[in-house]
Every structure is written in C-alpha cells, then in structure tokens.
PDB file of C-alpha atoms in Angstrom:
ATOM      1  CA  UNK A   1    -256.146 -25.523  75.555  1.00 76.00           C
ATOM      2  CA  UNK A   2    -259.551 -26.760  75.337  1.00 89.00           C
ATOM      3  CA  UNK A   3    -262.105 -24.589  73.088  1.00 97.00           C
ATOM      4  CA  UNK A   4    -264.728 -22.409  74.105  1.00 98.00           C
ATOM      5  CA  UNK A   5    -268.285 -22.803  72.790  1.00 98.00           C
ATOM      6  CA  UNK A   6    -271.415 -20.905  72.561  1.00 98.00           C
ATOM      7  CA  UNK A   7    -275.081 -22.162  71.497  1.00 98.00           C
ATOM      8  CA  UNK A   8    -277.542 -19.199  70.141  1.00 98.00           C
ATOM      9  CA  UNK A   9    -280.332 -21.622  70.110  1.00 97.00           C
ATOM     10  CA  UNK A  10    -281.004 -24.617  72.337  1.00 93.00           C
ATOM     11  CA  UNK A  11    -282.968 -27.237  69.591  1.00 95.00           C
ATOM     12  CA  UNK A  12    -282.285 -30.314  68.492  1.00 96.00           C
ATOM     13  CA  UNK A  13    -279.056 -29.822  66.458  1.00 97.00           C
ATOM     14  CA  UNK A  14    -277.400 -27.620  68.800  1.00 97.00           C
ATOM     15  CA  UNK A  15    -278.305 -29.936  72.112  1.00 97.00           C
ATOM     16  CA  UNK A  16    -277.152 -33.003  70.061  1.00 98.00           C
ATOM     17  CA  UNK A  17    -273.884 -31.355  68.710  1.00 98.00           C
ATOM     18  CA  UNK A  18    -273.173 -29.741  72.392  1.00 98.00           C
ATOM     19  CA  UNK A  19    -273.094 -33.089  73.872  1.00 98.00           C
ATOM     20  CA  UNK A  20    -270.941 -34.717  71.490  1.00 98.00           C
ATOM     21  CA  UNK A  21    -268.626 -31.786  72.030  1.00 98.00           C
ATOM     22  CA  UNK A  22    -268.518 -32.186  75.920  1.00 98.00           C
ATOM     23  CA  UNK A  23    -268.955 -36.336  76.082  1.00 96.00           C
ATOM     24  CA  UNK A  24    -265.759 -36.243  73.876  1.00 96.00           C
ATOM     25  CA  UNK A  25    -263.717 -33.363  76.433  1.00 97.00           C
ATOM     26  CA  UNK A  26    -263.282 -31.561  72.763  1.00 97.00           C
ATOM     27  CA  UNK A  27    -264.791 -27.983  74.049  1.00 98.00           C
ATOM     28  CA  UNK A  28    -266.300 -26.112  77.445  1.00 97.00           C
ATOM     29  CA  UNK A  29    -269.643 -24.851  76.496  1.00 98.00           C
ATOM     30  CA  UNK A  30    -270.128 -21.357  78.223  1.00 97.00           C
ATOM     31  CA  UNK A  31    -273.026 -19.534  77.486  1.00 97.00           C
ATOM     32  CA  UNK A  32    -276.065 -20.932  76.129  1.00 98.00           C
ATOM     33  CA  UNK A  33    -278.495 -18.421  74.501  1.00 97.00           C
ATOM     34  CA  UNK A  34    -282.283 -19.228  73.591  1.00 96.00           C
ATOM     35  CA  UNK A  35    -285.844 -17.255  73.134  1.00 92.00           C
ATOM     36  CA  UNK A  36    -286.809 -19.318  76.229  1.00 93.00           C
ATOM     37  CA  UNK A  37    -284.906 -19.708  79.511  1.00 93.00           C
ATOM     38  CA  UNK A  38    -286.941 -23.293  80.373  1.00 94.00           C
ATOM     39  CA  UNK A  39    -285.252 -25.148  77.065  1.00 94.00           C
ATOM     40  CA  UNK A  40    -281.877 -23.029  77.772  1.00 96.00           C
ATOM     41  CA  UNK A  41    -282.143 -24.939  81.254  1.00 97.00           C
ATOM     42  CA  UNK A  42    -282.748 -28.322  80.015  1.00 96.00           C
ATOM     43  CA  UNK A  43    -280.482 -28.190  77.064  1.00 97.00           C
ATOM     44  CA  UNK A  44    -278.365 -27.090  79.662  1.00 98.00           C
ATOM     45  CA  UNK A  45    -278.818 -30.709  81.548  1.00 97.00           C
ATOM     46  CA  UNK A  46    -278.976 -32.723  78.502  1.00 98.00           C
ATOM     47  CA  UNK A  47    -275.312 -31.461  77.395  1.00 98.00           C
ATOM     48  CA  UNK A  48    -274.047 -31.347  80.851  1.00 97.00           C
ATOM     49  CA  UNK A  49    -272.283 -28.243  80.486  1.00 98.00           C
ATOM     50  CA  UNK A  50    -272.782 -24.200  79.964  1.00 97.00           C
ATOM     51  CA  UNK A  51    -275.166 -21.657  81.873  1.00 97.00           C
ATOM     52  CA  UNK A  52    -278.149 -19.656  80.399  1.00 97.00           C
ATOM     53  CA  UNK A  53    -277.817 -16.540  78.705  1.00 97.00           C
ATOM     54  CA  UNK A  54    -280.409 -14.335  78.541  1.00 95.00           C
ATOM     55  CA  UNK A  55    -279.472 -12.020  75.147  1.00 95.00           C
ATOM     56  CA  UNK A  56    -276.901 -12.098  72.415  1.00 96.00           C
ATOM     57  CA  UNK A  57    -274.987  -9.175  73.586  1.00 95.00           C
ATOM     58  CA  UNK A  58    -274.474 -10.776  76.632  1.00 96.00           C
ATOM     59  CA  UNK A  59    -272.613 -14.097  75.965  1.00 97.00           C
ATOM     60  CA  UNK A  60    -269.415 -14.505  76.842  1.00 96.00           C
ATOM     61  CA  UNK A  61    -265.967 -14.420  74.505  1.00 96.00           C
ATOM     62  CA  UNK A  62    -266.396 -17.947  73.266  1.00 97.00           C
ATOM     63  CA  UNK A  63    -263.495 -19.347  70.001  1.00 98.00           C
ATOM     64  CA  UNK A  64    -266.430 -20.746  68.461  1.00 98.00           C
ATOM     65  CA  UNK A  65    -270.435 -19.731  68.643  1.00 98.00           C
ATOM     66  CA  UNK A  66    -273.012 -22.193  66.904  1.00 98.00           C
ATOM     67  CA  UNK A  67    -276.265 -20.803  65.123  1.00 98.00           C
ATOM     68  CA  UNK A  68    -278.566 -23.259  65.888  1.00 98.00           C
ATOM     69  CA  UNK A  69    -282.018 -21.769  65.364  1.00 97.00           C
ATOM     70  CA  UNK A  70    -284.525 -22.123  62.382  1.00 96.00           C
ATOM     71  CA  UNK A  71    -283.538 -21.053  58.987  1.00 97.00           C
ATOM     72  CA  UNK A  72    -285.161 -17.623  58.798  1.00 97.00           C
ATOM     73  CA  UNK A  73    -283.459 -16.437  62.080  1.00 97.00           C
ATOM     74  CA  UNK A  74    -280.068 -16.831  61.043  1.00 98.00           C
ATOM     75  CA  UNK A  75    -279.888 -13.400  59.808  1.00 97.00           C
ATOM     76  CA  UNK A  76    -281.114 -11.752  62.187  1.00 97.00           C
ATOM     77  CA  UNK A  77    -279.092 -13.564  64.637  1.00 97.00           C
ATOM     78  CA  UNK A  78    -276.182 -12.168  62.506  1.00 96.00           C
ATOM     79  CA  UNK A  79    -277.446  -8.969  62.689  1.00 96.00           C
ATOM     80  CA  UNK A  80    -277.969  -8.604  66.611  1.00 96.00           C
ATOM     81  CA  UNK A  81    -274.217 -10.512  66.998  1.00 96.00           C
ATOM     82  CA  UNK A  82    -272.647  -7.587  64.846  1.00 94.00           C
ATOM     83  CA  UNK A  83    -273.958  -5.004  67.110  1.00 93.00           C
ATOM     84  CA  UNK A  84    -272.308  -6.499  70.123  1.00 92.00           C
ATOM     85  CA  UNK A  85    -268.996  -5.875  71.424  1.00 87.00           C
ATOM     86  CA  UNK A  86    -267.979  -9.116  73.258  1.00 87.00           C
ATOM     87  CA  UNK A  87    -266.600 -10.940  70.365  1.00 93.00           C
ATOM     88  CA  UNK A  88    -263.357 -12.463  70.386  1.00 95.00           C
ATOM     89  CA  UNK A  89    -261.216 -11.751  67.153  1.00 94.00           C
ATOM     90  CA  UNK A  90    -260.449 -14.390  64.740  1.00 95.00           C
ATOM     91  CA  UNK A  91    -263.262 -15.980  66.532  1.00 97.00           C
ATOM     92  CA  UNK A  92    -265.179 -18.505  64.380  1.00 98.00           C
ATOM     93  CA  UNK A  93    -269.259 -18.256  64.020  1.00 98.00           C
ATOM     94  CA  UNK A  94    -270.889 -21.089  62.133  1.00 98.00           C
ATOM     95  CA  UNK A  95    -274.548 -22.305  61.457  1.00 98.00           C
ATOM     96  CA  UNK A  96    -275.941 -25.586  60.835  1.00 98.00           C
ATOM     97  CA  UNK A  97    -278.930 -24.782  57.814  1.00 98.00           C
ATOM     98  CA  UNK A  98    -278.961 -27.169  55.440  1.00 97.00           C
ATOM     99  CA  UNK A  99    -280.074 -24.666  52.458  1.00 98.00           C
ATOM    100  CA  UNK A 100    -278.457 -21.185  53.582  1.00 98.00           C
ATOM    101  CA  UNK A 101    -274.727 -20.492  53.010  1.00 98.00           C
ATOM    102  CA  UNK A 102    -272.426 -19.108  55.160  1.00 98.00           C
ATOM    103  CA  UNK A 103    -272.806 -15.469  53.486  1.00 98.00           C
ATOM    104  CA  UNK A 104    -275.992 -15.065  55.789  1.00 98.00           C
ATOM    105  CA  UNK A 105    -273.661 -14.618  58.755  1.00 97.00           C
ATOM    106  CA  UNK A 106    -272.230 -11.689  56.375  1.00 95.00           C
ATOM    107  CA  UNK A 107    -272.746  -9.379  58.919  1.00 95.00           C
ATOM    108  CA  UNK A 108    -270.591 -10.828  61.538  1.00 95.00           C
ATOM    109  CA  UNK A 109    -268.076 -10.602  59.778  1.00 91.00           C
ATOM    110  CA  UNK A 110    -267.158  -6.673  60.393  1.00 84.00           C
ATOM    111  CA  UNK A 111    -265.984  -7.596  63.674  1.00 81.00           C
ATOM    112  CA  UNK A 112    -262.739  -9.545  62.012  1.00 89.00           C
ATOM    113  CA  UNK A 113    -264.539 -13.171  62.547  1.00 96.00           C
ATOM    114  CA  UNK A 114    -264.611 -16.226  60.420  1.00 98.00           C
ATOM    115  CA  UNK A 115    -268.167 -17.680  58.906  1.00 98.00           C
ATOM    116  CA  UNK A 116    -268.863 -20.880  58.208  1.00 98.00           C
ATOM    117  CA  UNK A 117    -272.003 -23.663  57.279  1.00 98.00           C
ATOM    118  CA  UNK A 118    -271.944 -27.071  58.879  1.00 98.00           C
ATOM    119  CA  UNK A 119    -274.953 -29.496  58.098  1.00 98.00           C
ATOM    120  CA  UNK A 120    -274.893 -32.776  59.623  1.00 98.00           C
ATOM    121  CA  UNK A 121    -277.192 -34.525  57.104  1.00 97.00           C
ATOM    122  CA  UNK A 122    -279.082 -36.564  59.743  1.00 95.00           C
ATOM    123  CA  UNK A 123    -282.827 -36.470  61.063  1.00 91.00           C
ATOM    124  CA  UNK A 124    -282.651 -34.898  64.695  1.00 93.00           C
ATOM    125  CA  UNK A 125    -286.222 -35.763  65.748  1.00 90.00           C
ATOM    126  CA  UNK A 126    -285.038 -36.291  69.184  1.00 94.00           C
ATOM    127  CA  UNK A 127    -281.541 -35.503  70.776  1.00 95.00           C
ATOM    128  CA  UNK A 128    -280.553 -38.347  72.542  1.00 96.00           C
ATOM    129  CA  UNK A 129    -281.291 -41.015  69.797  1.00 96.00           C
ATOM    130  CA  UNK A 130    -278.976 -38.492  67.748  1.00 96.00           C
ATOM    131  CA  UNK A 131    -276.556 -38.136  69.836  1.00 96.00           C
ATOM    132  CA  UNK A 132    -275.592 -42.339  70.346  1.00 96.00           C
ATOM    133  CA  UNK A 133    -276.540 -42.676  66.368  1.00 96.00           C
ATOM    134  CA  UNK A 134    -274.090 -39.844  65.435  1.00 97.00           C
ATOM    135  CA  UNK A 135    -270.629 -41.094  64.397  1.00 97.00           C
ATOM    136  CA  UNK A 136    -270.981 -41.939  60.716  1.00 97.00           C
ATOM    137  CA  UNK A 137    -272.810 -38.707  60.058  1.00 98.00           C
ATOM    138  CA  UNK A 138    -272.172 -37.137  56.920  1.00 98.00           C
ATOM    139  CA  UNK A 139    -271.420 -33.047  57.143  1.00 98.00           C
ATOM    140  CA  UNK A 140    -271.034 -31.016  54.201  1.00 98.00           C
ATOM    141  CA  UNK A 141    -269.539 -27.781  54.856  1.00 98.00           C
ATOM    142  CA  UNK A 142    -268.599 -24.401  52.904  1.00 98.00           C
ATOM    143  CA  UNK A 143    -267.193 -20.985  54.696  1.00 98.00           C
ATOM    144  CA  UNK A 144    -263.942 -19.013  55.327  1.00 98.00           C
ATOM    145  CA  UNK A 145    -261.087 -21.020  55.078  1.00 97.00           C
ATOM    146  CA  UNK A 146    -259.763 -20.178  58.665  1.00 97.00           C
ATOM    147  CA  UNK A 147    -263.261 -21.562  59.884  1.00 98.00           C
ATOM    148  CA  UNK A 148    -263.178 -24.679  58.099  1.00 97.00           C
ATOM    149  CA  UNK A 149    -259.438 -25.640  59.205  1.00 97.00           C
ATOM    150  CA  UNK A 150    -260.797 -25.470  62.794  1.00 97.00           C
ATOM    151  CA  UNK A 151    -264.125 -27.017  62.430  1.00 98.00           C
ATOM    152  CA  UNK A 152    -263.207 -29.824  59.762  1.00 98.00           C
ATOM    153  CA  UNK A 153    -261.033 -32.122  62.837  1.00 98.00           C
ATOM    154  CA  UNK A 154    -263.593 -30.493  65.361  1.00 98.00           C
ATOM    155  CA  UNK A 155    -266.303 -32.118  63.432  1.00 98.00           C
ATOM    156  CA  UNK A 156    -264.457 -35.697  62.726  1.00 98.00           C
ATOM    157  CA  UNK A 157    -263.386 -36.095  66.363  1.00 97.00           C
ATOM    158  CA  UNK A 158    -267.130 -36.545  67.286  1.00 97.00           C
ATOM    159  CA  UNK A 159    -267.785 -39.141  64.394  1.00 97.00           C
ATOM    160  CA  UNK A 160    -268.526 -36.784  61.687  1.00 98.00           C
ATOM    161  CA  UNK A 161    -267.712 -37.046  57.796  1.00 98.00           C
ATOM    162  CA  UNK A 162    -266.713 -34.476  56.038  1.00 98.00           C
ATOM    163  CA  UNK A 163    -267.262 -33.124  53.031  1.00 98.00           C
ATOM    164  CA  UNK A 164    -267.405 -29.859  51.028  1.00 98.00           C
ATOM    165  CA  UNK A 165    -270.701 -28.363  49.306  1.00 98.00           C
ATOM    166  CA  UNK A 166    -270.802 -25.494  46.793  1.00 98.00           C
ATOM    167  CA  UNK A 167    -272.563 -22.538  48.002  1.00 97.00           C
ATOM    168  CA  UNK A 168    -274.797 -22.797  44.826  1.00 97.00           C
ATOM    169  CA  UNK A 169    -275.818 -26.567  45.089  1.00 98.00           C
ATOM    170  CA  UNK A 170    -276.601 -26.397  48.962  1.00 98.00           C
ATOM    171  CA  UNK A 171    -280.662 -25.616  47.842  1.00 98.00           C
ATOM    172  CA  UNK A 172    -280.483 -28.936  46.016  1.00 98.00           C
ATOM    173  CA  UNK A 173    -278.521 -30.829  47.927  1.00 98.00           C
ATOM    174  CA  UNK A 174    -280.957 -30.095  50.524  1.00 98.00           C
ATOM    175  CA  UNK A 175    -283.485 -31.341  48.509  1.00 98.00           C
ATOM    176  CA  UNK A 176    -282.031 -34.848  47.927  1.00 98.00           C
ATOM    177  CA  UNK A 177    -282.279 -34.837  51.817  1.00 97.00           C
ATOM    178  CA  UNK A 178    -285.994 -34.154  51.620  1.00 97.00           C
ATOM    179  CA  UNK A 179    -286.585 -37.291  49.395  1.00 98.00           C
ATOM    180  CA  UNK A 180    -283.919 -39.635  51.312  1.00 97.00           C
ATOM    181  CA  UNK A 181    -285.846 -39.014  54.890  1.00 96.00           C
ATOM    182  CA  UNK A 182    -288.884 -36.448  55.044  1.00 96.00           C
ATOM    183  CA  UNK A 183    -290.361 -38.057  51.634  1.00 98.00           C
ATOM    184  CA  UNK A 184    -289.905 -41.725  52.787  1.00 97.00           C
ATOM    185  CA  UNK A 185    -292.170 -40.803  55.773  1.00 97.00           C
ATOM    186  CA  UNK A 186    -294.954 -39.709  53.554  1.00 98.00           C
ATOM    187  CA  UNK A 187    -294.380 -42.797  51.830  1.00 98.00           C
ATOM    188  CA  UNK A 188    -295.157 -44.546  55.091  1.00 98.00           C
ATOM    189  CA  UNK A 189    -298.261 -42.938  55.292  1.00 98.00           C
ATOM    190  CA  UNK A 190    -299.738 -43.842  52.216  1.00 98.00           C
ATOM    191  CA  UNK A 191    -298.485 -47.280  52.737  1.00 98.00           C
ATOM    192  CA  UNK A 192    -300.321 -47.328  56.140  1.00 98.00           C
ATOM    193  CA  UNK A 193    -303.509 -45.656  54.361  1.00 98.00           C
ATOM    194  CA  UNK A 194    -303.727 -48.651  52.016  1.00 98.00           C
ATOM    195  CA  UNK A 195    -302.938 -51.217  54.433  1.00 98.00           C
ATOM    196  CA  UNK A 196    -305.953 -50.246  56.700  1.00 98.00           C
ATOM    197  CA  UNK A 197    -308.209 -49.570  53.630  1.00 97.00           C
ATOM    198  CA  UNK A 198    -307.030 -53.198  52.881  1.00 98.00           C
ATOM    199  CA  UNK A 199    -308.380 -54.448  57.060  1.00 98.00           C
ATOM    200  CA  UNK A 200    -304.727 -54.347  58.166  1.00 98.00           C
ATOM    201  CA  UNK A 201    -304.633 -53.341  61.654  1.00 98.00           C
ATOM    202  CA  UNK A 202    -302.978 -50.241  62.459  1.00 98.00           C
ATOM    203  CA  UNK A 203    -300.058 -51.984  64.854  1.00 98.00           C
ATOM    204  CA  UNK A 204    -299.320 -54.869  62.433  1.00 98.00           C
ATOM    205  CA  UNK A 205    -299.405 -52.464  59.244  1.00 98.00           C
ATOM    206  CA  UNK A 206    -296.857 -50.135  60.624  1.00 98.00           C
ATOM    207  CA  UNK A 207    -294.494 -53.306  61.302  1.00 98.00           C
ATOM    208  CA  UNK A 208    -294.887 -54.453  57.984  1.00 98.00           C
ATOM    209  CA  UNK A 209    -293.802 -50.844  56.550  1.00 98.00           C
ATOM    210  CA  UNK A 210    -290.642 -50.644  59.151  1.00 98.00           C
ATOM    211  CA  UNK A 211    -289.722 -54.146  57.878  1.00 98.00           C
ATOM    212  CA  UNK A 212    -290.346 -53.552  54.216  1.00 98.00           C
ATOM    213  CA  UNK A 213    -288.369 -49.929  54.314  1.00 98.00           C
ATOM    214  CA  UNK A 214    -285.611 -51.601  56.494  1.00 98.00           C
ATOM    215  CA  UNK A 215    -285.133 -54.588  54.059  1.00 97.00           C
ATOM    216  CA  UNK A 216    -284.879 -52.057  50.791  1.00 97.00           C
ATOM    217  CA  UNK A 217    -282.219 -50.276  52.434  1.00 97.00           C
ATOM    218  CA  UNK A 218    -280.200 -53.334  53.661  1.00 97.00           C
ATOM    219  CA  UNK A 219    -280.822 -53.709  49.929  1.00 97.00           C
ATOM    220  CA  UNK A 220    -279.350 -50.906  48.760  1.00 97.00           C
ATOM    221  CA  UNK A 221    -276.157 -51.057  51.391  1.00 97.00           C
ATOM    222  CA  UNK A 222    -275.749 -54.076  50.358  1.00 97.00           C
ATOM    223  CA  UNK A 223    -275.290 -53.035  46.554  1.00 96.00           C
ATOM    224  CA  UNK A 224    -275.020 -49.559  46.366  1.00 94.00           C
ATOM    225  CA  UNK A 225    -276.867 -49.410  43.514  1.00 97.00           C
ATOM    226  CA  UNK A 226    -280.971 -48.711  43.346  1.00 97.00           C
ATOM    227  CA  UNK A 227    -281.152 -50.484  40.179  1.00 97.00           C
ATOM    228  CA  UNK A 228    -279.915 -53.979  41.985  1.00 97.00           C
ATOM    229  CA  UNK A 229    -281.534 -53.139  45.153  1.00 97.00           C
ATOM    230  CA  UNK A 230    -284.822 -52.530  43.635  1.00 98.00           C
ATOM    231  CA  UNK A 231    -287.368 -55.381  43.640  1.00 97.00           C
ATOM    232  CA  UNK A 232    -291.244 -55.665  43.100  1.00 97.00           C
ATOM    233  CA  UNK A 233    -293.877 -55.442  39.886  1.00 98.00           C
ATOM    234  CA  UNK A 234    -291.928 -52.714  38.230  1.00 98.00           C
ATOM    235  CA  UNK A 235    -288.668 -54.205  38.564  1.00 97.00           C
ATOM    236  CA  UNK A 236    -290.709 -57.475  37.430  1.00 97.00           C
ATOM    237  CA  UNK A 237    -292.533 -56.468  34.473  1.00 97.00           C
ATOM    238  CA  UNK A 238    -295.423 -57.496  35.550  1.00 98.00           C
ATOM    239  CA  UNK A 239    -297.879 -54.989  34.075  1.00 97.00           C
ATOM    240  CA  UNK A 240    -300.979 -57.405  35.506  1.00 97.00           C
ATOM    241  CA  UNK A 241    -300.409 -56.654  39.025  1.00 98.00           C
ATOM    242  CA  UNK A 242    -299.239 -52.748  38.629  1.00 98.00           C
ATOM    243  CA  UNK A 243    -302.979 -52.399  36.897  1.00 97.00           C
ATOM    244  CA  UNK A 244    -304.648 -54.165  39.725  1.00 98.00           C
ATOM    245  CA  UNK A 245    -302.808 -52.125  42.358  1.00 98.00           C
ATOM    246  CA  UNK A 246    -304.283 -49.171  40.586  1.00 97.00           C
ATOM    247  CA  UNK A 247    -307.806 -50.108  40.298  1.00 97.00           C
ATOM    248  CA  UNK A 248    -307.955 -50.778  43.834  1.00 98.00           C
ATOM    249  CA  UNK A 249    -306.778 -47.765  44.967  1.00 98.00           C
ATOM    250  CA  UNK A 250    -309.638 -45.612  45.202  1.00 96.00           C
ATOM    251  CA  UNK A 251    -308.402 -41.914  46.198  1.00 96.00           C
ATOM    252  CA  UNK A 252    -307.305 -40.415  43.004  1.00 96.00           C
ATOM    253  CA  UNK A 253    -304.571 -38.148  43.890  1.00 97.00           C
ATOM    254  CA  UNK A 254    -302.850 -41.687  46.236  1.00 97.00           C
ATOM    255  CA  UNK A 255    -303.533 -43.514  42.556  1.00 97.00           C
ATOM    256  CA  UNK A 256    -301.771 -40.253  40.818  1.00 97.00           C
ATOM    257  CA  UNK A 257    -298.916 -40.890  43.323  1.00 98.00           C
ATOM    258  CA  UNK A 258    -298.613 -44.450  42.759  1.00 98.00           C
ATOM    259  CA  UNK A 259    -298.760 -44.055  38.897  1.00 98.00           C
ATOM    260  CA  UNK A 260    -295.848 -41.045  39.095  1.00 97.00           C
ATOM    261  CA  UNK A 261    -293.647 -42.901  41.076  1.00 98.00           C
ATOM    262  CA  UNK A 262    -293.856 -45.778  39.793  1.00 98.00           C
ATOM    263  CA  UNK A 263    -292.682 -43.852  36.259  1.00 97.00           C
ATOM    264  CA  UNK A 264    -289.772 -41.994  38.082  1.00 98.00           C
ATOM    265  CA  UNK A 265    -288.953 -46.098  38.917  1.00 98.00           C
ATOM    266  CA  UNK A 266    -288.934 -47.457  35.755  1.00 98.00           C
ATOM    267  CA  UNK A 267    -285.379 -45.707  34.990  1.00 97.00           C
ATOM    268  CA  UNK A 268    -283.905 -47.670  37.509  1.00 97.00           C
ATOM    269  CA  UNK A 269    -284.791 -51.177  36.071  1.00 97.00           C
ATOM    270  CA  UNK A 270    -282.581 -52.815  33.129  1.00 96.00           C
ATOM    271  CA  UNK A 271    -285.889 -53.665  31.231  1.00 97.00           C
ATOM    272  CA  UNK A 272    -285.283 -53.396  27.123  1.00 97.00           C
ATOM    273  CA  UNK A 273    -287.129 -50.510  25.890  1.00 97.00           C
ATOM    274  CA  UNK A 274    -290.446 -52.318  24.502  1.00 97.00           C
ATOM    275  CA  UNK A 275    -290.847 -53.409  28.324  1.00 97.00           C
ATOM    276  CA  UNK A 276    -290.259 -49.653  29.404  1.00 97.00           C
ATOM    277  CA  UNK A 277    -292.740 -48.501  27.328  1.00 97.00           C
ATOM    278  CA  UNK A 278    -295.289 -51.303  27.968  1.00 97.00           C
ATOM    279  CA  UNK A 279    -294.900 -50.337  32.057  1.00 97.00           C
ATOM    280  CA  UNK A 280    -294.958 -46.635  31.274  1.00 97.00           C
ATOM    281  CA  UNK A 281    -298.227 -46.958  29.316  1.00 97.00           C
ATOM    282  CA  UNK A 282    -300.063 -49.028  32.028  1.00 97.00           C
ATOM    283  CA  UNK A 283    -298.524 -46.083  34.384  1.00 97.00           C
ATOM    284  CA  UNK A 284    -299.708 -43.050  32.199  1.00 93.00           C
ATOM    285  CA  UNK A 285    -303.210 -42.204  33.715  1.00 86.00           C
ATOM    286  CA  UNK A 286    -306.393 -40.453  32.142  1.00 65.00           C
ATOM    287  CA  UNK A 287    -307.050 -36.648  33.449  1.00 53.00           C
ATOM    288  CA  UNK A 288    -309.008 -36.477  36.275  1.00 47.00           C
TER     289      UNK A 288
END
C-alpha cells in the first residue's frame, strides 16, 4: 500500500523532497499546509500531487507528515499538531533542520507518534535544480527508532545516503555545512572584489572563480585529501608572492581575511616546520 504524505510548509526542501517522493510512485501526497495559499498552489504544481490545506488541524490522516518550515517554527508547529485530533497512531512526524533534533517535535509525541530529523545536506536554492541533482545526497538522521526504520529505505529509494548524527553534534555538524557551501560563496565574493579592483570585468571574473572553485574540488575528489588537493603560494612556500598579495590588497578587514585563512591553510601543507613558521610569520599581521 502506497504511503500517505503531508507537507506543513511548502519551501524549498519540502517541494524538492515531495517530488522525489511522487516522480518515484513511493508516496500520495494529500494535504499540503503553508502560511500562504499562492506557494501551497504552486508547490502543489511543481510536485504534481496533494491539495491545499488551509490550517494544521485540518490535514488529513497522513503515515508520514514533513516539517518543512524555518528552524524557529518547528516548535510551534509541534505545538499546534498536538492540539489536533486527526492524527493517525503510530504515525511518523519528521523535520528536515539541520541544527534542531528531533526532541523539538516533543510535543507530538502525546498523541502515540514517532519523531524523527532528516537533513539532506544539500543547498536547495531552487527546487528543480535539486530535485534532478538529488540522488547522491547525503542525509544524516537521528529520532525514534520506529521512525527511522520507515524513513531510512524511504529516503534511499529517492537517491539519498544515509547516515546517523548524534543529537549533540548536529549544531556542529551543521556548521561544517556552513564552511563546505555558504562560506565558499563569500569566498566568491571577495575573489570577485579583488578581481574588479584588479580591472577584471565582472562577467569574465566570475568565470574565472567558477573555474578555479570547480578545478579545487575535482581536486579534492580526485584525492580525497585537502592536503594533496591543495595547490598555490602556501602550498608552495613562496613567502614572496603571499607578501605581495597582501600589500595589494587595500581593505583591511579582506587583508585580515586573507592573512587568517591563509594560517588555517598552512596545516594542510607537508612543509617542515622552519617553512611553517616562515609562512605563518609573513601571515601574522600588525593590529589595526
């Protein structure tokens, strides 16, 4: 019998996840619940399945409801779905945050349901190029045993890989997702910044950065290691150019940047320790 699904919250994650979940015939979505009807509706279209809901307590029974709305609504979303009297038992209520647990659905759990936490660790900056870019995704996941049993093969059938997070870690785990996409963004920016400070176009200096960032991480697939995949003055030694870079950038908190990353690099070269202490002092600048 094919599972039912609801969606409190019609974003990103839950419009990618209901897709994969009806493209693959693994679940009927029936309700779909969100602050605003319009992006019920085309959440609605983009999965190709479910009809709007206009509150919480009137969904329908569903054997598994996704939480798909912004961190700090999670638990009130708990709150207003153990006041409600439409739930089916050993029903199965999971959210997708990457930091919270699955003890902010605490609540829910009066009503003789199972809680869980599901993050697909992916950027969902728009649906559909999630959606075809999804199998491969890596999911860590923590909850009532009942909940993962169910959602574990739910979650692999659509391309996902599983694994399982400790409540306690999930704030830092989160964290090494910040640096590994939302940081490496930023670092785009200030890589743009110099490159037009430098008379690089705008158009070609973006190209350059997608084809620098793309060829340091076909590095590091290629090796799995940072320490092999890393290349450039650091990785060099060449303490010339690394003092050059940093007298010609002229915004003191960019040259602060460059200097501090560039000593969070120097771990990751195989330089003897005279040469790591050379780089570090030419890294180490005066107060500003």
């Amino acid at each position: 019998m094919q599972l039912v699904v609801n969606i409190i919250g019609a974003g990103k994650i839950g419009q990618t996840i209901g897709r994969l979940l009806v493209e693959n015939n693994l679940a009927k979505i029936a309700g779909v619940c969100n602050k605003t009807l319009e992006s019920a509706m085309a959440a609605i279209e983009f999965m190709g399945d479910g009809i709007v809901i206009a509150d919480i307590p009137s969904l329908p029974l569903a054997d598994i409801t996704f939480i798909t709305v912004p961190d700090d609504r999670i638990s009130d979303i708990g709150l207003q779905i153990s006041h409600t009297s439409n739930i089916k038992p050993n029903s199965i209520y999971v959210h997708c945050s990457g930091v919270l647990t699955s003890d902010v659905l605490a609540a829910v759990k009066i009503n003789n349901v199972f809680v869980a936490s599901c993050h697909p660790m992916k950027s969902f900056s728009d649906p559909l190029i999630a959606y075809k870019n999804y199998p491969g995704t890596y999911c860590a996941m923590e909850g009532d045993t009942q909940a993962s049993e169910i959602l574990t093969p739910l979650f692999q059938s659509f391309g996902s890989q599983i694994f399982s997070i400790e409540k306690d870690k999930k704030p830092l785990y989160h964290a090494a997702g910040v640096f590994a996409s939302n940081y490496l963004i930023t670092l785009a920016q200030q890589s743009l910044n110099c490159f037009t400070a430098s008379g690089v176009e705008e158009k070609i200096a973006l190209q350059m950065i997608i084809g620098l960032m793309q060829s340091a991480l076909i590095n590091l697939k290629n090796t799995l290691s940072p320490t092999e995949a890393l290349t450039g003055p650091i990785q060099r030694g060449d303490i010339s150019t690394i003092q050059k870079h940093l007298a010609a950038i002229s915004d003191s908190q960019q040259r602060n940047l460059y200097a501090l990353l560039g000593q969070f690099t120097i771990p990751c070269t195989t330089h003897h320790l005279e040469i790591k202490s050379q780089l570090a002092a030419a890294l180490l600048l005066e107060e500003q």
